[in-house]
GROMACS .gro file of C-alpha atoms in nm:
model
  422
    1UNK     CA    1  -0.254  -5.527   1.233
    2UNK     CA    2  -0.657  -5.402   1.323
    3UNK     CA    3  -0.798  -5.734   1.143
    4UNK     CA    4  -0.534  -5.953   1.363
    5UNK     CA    5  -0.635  -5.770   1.680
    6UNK     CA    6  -0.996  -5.766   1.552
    7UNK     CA    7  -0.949  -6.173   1.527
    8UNK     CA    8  -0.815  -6.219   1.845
    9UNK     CA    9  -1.049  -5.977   2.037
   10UNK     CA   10  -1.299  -6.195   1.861
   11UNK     CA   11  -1.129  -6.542   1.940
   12UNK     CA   12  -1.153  -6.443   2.305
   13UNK     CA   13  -1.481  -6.330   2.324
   14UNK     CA   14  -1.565  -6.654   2.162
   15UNK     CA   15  -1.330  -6.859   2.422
   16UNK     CA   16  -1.520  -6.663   2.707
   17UNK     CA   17  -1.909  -6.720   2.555
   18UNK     CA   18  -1.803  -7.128   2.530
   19UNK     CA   19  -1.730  -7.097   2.863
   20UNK     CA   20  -2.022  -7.025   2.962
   21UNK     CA   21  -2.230  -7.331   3.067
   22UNK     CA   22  -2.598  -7.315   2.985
   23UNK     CA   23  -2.848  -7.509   3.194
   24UNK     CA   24  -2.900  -7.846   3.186
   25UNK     CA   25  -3.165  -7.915   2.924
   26UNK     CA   26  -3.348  -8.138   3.158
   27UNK     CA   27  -3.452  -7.821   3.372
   28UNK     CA   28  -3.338  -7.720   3.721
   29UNK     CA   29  -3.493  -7.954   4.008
   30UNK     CA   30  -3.447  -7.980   4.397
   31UNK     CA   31  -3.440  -8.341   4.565
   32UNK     CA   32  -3.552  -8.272   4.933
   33UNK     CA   33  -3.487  -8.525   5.212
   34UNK     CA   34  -3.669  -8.427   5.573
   35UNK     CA   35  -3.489  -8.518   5.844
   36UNK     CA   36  -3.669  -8.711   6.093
   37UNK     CA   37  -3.931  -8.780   5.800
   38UNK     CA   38  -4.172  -8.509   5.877
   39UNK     CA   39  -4.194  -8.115   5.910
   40UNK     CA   40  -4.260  -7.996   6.231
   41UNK     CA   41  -4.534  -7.760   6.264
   42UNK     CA   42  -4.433  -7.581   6.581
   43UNK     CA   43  -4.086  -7.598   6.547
   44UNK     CA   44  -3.777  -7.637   6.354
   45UNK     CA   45  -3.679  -7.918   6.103
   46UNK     CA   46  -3.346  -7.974   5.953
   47UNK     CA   47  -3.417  -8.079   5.571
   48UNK     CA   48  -3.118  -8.215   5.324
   49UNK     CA   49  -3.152  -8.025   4.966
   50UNK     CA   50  -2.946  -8.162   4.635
   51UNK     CA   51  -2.973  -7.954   4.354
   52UNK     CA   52  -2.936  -8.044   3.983
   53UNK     CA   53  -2.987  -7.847   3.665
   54UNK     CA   54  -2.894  -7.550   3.759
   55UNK     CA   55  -2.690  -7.314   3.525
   56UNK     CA   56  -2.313  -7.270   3.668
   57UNK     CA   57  -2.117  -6.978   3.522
   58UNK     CA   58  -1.737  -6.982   3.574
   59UNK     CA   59  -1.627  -6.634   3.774
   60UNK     CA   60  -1.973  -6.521   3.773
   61UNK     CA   61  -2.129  -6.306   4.006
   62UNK     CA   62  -2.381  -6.417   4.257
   63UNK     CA   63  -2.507  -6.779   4.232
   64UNK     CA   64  -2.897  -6.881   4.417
   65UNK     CA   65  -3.051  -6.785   4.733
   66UNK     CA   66  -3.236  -7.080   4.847
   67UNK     CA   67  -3.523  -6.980   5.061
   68UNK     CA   68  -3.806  -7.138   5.258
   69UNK     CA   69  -4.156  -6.976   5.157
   70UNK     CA   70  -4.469  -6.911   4.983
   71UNK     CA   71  -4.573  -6.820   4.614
   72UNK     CA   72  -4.883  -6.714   4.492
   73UNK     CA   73  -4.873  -6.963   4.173
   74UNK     CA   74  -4.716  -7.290   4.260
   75UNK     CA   75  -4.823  -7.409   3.964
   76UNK     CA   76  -4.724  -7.195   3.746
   77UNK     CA   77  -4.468  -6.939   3.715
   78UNK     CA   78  -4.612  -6.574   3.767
   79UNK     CA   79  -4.443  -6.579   4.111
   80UNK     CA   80  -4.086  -6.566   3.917
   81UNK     CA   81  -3.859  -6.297   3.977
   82UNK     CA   82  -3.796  -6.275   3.564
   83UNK     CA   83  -4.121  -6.228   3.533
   84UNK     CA   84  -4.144  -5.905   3.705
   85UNK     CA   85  -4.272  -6.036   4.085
   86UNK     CA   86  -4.126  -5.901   4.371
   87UNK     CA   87  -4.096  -6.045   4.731
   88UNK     CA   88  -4.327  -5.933   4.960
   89UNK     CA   89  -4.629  -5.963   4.694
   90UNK     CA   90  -4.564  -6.297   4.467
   91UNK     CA   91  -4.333  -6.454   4.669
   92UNK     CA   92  -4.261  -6.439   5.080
   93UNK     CA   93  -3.992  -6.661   5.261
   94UNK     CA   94  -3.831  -6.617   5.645
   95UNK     CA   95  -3.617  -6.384   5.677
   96UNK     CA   96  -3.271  -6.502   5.860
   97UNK     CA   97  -3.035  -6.292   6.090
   98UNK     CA   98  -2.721  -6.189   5.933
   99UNK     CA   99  -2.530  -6.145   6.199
  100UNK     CA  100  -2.679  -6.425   6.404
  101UNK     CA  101  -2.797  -6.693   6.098
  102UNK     CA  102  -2.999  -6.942   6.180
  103UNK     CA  103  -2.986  -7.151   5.874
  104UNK     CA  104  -3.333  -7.018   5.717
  105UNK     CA  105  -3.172  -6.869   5.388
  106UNK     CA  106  -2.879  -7.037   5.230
  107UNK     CA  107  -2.669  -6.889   4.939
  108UNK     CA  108  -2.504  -7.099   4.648
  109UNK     CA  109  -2.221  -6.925   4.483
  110UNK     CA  110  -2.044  -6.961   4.139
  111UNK     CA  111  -1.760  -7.129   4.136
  112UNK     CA  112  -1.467  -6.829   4.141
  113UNK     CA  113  -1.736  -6.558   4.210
  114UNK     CA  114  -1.586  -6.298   4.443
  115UNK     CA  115  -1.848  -6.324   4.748
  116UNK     CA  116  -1.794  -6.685   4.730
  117UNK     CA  117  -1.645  -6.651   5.119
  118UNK     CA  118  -1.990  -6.551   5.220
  119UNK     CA  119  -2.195  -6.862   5.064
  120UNK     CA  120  -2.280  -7.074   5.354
  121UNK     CA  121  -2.483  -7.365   5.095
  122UNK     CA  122  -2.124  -7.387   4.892
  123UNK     CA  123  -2.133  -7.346   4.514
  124UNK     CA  124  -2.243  -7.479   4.160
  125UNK     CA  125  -2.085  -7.743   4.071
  126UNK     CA  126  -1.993  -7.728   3.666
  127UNK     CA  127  -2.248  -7.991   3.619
  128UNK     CA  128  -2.514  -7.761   3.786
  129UNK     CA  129  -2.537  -7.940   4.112
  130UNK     CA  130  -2.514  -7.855   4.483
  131UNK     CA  131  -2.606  -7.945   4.801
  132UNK     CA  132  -2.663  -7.769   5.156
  133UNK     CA  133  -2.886  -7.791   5.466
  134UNK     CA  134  -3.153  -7.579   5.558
  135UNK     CA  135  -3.388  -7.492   5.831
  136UNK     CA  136  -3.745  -7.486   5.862
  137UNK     CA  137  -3.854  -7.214   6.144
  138UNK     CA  138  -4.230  -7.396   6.120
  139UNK     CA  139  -4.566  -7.390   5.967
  140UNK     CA  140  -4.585  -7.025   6.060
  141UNK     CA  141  -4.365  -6.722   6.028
  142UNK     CA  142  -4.351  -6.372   5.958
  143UNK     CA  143  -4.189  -6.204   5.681
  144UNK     CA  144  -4.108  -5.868   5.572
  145UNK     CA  145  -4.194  -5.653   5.243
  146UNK     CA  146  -3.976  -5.408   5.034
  147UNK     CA  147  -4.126  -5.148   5.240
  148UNK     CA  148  -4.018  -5.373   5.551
  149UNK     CA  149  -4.393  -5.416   5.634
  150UNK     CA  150  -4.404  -5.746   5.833
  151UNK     CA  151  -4.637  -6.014   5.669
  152UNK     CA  152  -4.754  -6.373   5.890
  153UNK     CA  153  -4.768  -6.678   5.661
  154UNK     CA  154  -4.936  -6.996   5.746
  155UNK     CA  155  -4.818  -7.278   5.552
  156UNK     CA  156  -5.090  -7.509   5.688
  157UNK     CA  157  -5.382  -7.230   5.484
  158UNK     CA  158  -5.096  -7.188   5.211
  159UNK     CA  159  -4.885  -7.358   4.988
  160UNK     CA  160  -4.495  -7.367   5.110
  161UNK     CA  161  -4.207  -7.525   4.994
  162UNK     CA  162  -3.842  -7.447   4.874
  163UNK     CA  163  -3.720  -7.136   4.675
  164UNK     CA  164  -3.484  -7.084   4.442
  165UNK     CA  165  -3.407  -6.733   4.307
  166UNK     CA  166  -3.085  -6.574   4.123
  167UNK     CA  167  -2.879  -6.433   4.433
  168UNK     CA  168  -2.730  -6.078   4.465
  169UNK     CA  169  -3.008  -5.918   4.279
  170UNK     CA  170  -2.897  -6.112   3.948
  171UNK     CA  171  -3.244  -6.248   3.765
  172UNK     CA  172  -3.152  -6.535   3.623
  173UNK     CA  173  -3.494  -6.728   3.497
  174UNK     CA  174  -3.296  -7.073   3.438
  175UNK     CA  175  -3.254  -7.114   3.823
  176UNK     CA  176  -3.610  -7.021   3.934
  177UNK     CA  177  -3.797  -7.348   4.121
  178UNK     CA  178  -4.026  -7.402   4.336
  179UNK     CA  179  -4.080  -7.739   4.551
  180UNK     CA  180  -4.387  -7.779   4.715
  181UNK     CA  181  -4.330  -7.857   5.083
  182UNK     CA  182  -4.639  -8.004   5.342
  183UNK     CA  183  -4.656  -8.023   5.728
  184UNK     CA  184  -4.772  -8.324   5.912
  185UNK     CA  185  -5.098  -8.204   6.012
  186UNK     CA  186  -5.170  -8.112   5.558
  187UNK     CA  187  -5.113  -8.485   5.449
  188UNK     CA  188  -4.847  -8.629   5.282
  189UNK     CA  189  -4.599  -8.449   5.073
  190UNK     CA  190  -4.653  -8.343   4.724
  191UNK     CA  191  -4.415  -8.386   4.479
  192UNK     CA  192  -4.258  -8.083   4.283
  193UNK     CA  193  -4.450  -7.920   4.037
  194UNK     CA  194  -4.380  -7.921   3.658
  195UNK     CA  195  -4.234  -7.537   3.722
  196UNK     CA  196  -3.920  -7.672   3.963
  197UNK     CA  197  -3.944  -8.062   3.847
  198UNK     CA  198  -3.833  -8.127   4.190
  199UNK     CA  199  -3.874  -8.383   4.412
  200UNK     CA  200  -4.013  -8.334   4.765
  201UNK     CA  201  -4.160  -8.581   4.958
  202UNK     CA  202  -4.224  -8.617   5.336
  203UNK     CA  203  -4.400  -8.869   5.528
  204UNK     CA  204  -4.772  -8.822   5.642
  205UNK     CA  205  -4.851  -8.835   5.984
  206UNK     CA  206  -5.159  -8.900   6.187
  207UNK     CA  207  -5.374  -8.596   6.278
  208UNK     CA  208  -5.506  -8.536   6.596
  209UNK     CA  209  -5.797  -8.629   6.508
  210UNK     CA  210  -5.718  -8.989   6.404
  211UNK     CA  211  -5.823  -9.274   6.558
  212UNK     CA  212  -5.628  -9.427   6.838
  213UNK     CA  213  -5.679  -9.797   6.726
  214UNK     CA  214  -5.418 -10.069   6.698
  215UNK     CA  215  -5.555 -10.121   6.309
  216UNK     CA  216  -5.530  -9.729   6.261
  217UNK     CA  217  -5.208  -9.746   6.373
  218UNK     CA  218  -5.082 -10.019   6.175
  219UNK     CA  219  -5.222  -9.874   5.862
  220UNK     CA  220  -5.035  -9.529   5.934
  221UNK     CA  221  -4.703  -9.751   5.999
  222UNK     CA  222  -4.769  -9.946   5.645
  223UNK     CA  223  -4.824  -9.609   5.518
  224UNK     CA  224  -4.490  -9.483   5.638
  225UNK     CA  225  -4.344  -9.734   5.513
  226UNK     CA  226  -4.442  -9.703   5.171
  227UNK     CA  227  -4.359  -9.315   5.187
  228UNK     CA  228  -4.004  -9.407   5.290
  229UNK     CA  229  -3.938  -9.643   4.971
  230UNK     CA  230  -4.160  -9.469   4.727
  231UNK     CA  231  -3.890  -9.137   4.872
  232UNK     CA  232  -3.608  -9.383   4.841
  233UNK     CA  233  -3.681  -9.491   4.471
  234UNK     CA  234  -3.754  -9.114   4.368
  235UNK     CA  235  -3.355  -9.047   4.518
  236UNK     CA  236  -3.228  -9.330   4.344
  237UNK     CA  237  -3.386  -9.251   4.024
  238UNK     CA  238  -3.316  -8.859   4.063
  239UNK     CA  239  -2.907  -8.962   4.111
  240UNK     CA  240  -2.965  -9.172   3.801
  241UNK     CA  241  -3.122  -8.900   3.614
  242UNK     CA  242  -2.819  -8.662   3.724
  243UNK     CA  243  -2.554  -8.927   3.590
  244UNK     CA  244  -2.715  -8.945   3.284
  245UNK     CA  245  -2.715  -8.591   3.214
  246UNK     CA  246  -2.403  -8.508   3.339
  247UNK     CA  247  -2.252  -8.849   3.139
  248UNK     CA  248  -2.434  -8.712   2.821
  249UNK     CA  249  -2.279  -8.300   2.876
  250UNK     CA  250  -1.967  -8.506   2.886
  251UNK     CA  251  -2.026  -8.669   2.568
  252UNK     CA  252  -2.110  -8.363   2.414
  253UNK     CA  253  -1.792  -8.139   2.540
  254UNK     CA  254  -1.592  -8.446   2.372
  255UNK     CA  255  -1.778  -8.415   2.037
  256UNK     CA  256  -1.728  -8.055   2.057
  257UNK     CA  257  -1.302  -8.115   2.166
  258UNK     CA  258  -1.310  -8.413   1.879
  259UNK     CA  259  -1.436  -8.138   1.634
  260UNK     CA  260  -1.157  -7.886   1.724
  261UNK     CA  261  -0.907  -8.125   1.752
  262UNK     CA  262  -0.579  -8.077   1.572
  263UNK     CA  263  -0.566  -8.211   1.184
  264UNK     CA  264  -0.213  -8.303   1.222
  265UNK     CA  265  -0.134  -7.977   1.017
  266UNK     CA  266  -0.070  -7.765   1.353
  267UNK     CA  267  -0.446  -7.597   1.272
  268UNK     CA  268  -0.751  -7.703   1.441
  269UNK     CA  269  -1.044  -7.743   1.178
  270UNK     CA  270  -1.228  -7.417   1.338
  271UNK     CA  271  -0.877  -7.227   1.255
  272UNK     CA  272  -0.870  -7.343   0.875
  273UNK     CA  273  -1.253  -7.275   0.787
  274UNK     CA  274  -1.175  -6.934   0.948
  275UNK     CA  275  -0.861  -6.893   0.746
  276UNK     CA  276  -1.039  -6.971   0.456
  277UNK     CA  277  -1.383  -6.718   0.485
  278UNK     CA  278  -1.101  -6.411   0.559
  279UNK     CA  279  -1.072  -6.350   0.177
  280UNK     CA  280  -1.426  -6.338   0.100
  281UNK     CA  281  -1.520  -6.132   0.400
  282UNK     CA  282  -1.396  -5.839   0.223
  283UNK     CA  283  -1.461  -5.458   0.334
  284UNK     CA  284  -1.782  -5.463   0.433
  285UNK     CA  285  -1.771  -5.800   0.628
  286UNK     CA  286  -1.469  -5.685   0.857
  287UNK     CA  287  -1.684  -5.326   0.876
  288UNK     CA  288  -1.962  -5.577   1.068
  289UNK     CA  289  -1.701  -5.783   1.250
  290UNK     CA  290  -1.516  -5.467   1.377
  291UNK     CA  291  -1.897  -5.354   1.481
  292UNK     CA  292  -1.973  -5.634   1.638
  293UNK     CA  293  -1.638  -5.658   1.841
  294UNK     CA  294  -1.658  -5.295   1.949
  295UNK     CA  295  -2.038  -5.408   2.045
  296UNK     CA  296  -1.930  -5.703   2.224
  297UNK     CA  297  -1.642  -5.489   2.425
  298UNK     CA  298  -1.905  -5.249   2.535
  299UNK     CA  299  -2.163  -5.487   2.648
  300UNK     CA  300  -1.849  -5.656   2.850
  301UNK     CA  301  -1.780  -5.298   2.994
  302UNK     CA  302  -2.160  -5.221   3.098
  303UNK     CA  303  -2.181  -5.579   3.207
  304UNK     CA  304  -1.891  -5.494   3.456
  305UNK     CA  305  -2.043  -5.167   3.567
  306UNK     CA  306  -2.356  -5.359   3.665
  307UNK     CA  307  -2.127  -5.636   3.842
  308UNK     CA  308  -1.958  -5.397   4.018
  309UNK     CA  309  -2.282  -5.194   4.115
  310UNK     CA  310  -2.431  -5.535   4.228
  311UNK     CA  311  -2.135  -5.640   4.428
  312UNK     CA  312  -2.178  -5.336   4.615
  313UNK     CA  313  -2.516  -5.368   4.649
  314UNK     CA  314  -2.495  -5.705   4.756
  315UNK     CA  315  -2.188  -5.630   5.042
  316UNK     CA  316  -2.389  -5.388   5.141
  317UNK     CA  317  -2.730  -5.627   5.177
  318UNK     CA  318  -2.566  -5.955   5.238
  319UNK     CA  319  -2.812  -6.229   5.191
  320UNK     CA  320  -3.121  -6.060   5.369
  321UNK     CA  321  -3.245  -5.739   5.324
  322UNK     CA  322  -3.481  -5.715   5.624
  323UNK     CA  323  -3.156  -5.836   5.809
  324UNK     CA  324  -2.995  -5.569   5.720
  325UNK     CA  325  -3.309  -5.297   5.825
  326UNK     CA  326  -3.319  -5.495   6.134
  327UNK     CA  327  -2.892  -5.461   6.220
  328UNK     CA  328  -2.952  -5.091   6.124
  329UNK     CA  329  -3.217  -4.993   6.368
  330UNK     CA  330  -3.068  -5.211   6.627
  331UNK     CA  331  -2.731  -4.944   6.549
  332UNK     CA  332  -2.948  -4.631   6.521
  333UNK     CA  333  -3.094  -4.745   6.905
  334UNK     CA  334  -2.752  -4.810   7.070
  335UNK     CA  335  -2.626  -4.460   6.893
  336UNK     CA  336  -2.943  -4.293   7.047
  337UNK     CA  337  -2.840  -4.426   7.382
  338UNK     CA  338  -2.476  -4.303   7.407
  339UNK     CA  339  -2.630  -3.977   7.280
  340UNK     CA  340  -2.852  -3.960   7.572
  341UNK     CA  341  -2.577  -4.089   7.791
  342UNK     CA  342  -2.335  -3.824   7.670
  343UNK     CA  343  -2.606  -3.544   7.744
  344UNK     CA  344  -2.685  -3.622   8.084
  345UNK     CA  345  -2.275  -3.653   8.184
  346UNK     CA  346  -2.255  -3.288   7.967
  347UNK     CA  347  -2.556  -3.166   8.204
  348UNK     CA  348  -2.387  -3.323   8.510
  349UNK     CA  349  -2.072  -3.152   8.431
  350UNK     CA  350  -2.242  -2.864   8.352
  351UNK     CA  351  -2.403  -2.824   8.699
  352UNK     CA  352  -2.075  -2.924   8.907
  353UNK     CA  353  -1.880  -2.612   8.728
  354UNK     CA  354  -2.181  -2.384   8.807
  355UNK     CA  355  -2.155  -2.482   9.203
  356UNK     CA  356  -1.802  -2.444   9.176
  357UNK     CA  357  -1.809  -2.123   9.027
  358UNK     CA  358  -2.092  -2.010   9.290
  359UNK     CA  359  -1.836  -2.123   9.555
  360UNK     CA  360  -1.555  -1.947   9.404
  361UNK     CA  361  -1.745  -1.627   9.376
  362UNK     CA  362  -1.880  -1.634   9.712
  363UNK     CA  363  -1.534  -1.694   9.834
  364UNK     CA  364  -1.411  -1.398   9.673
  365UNK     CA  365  -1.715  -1.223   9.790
  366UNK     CA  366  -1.608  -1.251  10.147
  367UNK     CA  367  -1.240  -1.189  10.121
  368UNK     CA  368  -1.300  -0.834   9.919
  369UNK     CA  369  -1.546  -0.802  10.234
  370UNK     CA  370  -1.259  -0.893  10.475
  371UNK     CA  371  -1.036  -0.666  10.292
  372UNK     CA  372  -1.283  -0.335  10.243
  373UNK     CA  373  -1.351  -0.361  10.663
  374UNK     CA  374  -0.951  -0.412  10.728
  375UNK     CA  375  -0.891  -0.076  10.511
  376UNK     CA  376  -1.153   0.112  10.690
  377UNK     CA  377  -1.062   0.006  11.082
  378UNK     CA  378  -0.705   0.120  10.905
  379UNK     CA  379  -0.824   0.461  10.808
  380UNK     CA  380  -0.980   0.500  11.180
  381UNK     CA  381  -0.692   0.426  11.344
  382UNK     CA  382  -0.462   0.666  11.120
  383UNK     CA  383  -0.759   0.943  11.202
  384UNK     CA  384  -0.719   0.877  11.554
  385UNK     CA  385  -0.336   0.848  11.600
  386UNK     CA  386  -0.303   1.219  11.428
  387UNK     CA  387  -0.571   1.329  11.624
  388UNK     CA  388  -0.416   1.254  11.936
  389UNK     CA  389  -0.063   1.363  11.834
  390UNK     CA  390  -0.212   1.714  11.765
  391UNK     CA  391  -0.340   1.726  12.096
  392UNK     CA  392  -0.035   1.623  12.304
  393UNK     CA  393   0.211   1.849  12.073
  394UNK     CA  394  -0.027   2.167  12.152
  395UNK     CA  395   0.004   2.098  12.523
  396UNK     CA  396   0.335   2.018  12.546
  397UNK     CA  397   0.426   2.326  12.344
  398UNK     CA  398   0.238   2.570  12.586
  399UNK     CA  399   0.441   2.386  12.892
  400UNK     CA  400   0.744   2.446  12.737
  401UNK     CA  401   0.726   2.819  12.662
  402UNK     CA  402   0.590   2.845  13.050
  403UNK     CA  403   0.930   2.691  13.169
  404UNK     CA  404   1.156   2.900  12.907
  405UNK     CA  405   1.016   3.212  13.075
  406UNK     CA  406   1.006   3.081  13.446
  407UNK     CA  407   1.323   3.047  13.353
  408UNK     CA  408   1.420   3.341  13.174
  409UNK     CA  409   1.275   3.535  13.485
  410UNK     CA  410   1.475   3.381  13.737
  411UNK     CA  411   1.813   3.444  13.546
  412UNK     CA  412   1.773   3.809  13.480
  413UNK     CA  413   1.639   3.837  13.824
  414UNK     CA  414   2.006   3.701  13.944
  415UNK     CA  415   2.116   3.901  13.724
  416UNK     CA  416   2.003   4.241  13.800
  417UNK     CA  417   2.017   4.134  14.228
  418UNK     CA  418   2.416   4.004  14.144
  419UNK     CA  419   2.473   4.347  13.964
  420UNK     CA  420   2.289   4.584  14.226
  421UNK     CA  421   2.469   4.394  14.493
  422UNK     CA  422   2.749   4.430  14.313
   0.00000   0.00000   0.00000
């Protein structure tokens, strides 16, 4: 039972490695089409990018960011991010707003990759091609560092062109280009470099400096002319080119399904020679097999600890970092206003219950005032009322014996007369 699961852990991680499409062998390459025919240098340009080459995995995660920029070696490849460079030093392109884009960054997905909702260029086609719009700010713009130091590029002093990195934070070296790019007042465009193989081209115009002659300006017309078809024959030839390859990875995949094809036994060819090295594996074969299986599982578990780290990372990011910093501060300002709203209503508030307090205690002032002068005209008034009572009863007491003994006299005065008359 542990060789058979050992077999079939090992089928599938077979079945999931041949799914797996490698690069085209012909190399990754960007056909550019300007629209309008030329860049323009003080403002923006709508330019038509096909891509072809380019490795597609199944359910991967991330895909390509493709960016409008500057490298320090378009002619070479030290600007790479597989080689170690990092934006900001190597490589600078415009930074877009995520939550207002304008179209400067674009993001390819993989087909079935789980930010695939976000990817406003589409995704990888199995064949390795795709194809989206982007937008060219000008021959000058700022960019940003890791630090978010802000850096001014002029692409008339520099080289710029069209940049394609692994998206999400995923360094993937087989879909690195870089196609050269050139503004009106530089020339004609440059085709792509051996690095990219692409194909840019856009048509020359006539500096300011040119002459304003009817023979200048038929030259610069025949010129124009031959940009447009020698543009139009490098499409047509590019499409060809992309045919081919994808009618030859056809041809292959059928070799391949020819090859595994069923023997009319019920067993596919792969399934017999298999059958048939299980008796001479012996211990110590299956003791590598069952190594390399438990090997294999726990490079698929790391691998999905990284996914899942970059898929964070890359929600959390989106397509532009220095978006991001930017949305951030812009949050940290409007927090640090409804702060200092939320003080000044707290000191408002503040102050209105200290004058109402005040009020309130200077109302109570006066009515303890009110009441201490009511309970001392009180006190007066008892005083005086018991004063005057004392008075009258003393006098009227002193009349009263006087009467009793006027008229105590006058009866025993009758008395003794009415007896002595008697």
């Amino acid at each position: 039972m542990l060789t058979t699961i050992m077999m079939i852990a090992a089928m599938v991680v077979m079945d999931v490695v041949r799914d797996v499409r490698p690069a085209q062998a012909a190399g990754a390459r960007v056909n550019v089409s300007v629209e309008g025919g030329t860049l323009n240098p003080t403002g923006k340009t709508v330019v038509d990018l096909s891509g072809s080459g380019f490795q597609s995995v199944q359910g991967g995660f991330g895909g390509i960011y493709v960016l409008f920029g500057w490298v320090n070696d378009p002619s070479g490849g030290s600007w790479r991010p597989s080689r170690g460079s990092v934006t900001g030093e190597s490589y600078r392109y415009v930074p877009d707003d995520e939550s207002n884009p304008a179209g400067y960054d674009v993001f390819v997905a993989f087909p079935g990759d789980t930010t695939a909702s976000a990817a406003n260029g589409g995704q990888i086609a199995a064949n390795g091609t795709w194809s989206a719009k982007i937008t060219v700010p000008g021959a000058k713009f700022t960019s940003y560092d890791r630090s978010n130091n802000p850096i001014a590029v002029d692409c008339t002093a520099v080289q710029c062109g069209i940049i394609t990195i692994g998206a999400h934070g995923v360094t993937n070296a087989a879909n690195e280009t870089f196609t050269p790019l050139r503004f009106a007042s530089q020339g004609n465009a440059a085709a792509g470099d051996g690095n990219s193989s692409g194909a840019a081209s856009t048509s020359g115009g006539s500096s300011g400096a040119a002459s304003a002659s009817a023979s200048a300006a038929a030259k610069a017309k025949q010129e124009a002319a031959k940009q447009q078809a020698a543009k139009a024959a490098a499409e047509k030839k590019a499409a060809e080119e992309a045919k081919q390859r994808a009618a030859e990875a056809a041809n292959a995949n059928d070799t391949a399904a020819a090859a595994n094809t069923d023997d009319g036994s019920g067993n596919t060819m792969e399934g017999n020679d298999m059958s048939a090295q299980i008796p001479a594996l012996g211990i110590a074969g299956w003791l590598i097999v069952a190594a390399i299986i438990i090997f294999g599982i726990a490079v698929i578990v790391l691998a999905a600890g990284v996914g899942g780290y970059l898929a964070a990372k890359s929600l959390l990011l989106g397509i532009s970092p220095a978006a991001l910093d930017k949305e951030i501060a812009k949050r940290e300002r409007k927090a640090e206003a409804v702060r200092a709203r939320e003080a000044v209503k707290t000191a408002k508030r503040r102050r209105r219950q200290y004058r109402r307090l005040v009020r309130e205690q200077a109302k109570a002032d006066r009515a303890q005032s009110l009441a201490e002068d009511s309970t001392v005209a009180s006190d007066s008034t008892v005083v005086a009322d018991s004063t005057l009572r004392g008075f009258f009863s003393r006098h009227d007491g002193g009349r009263d014996k006087s009467t009793e003994h006027d008229k105590g006299a006058q009866t025993g005065k009758g008395t003794e007369n009415g007896k002595g008359e008697q």
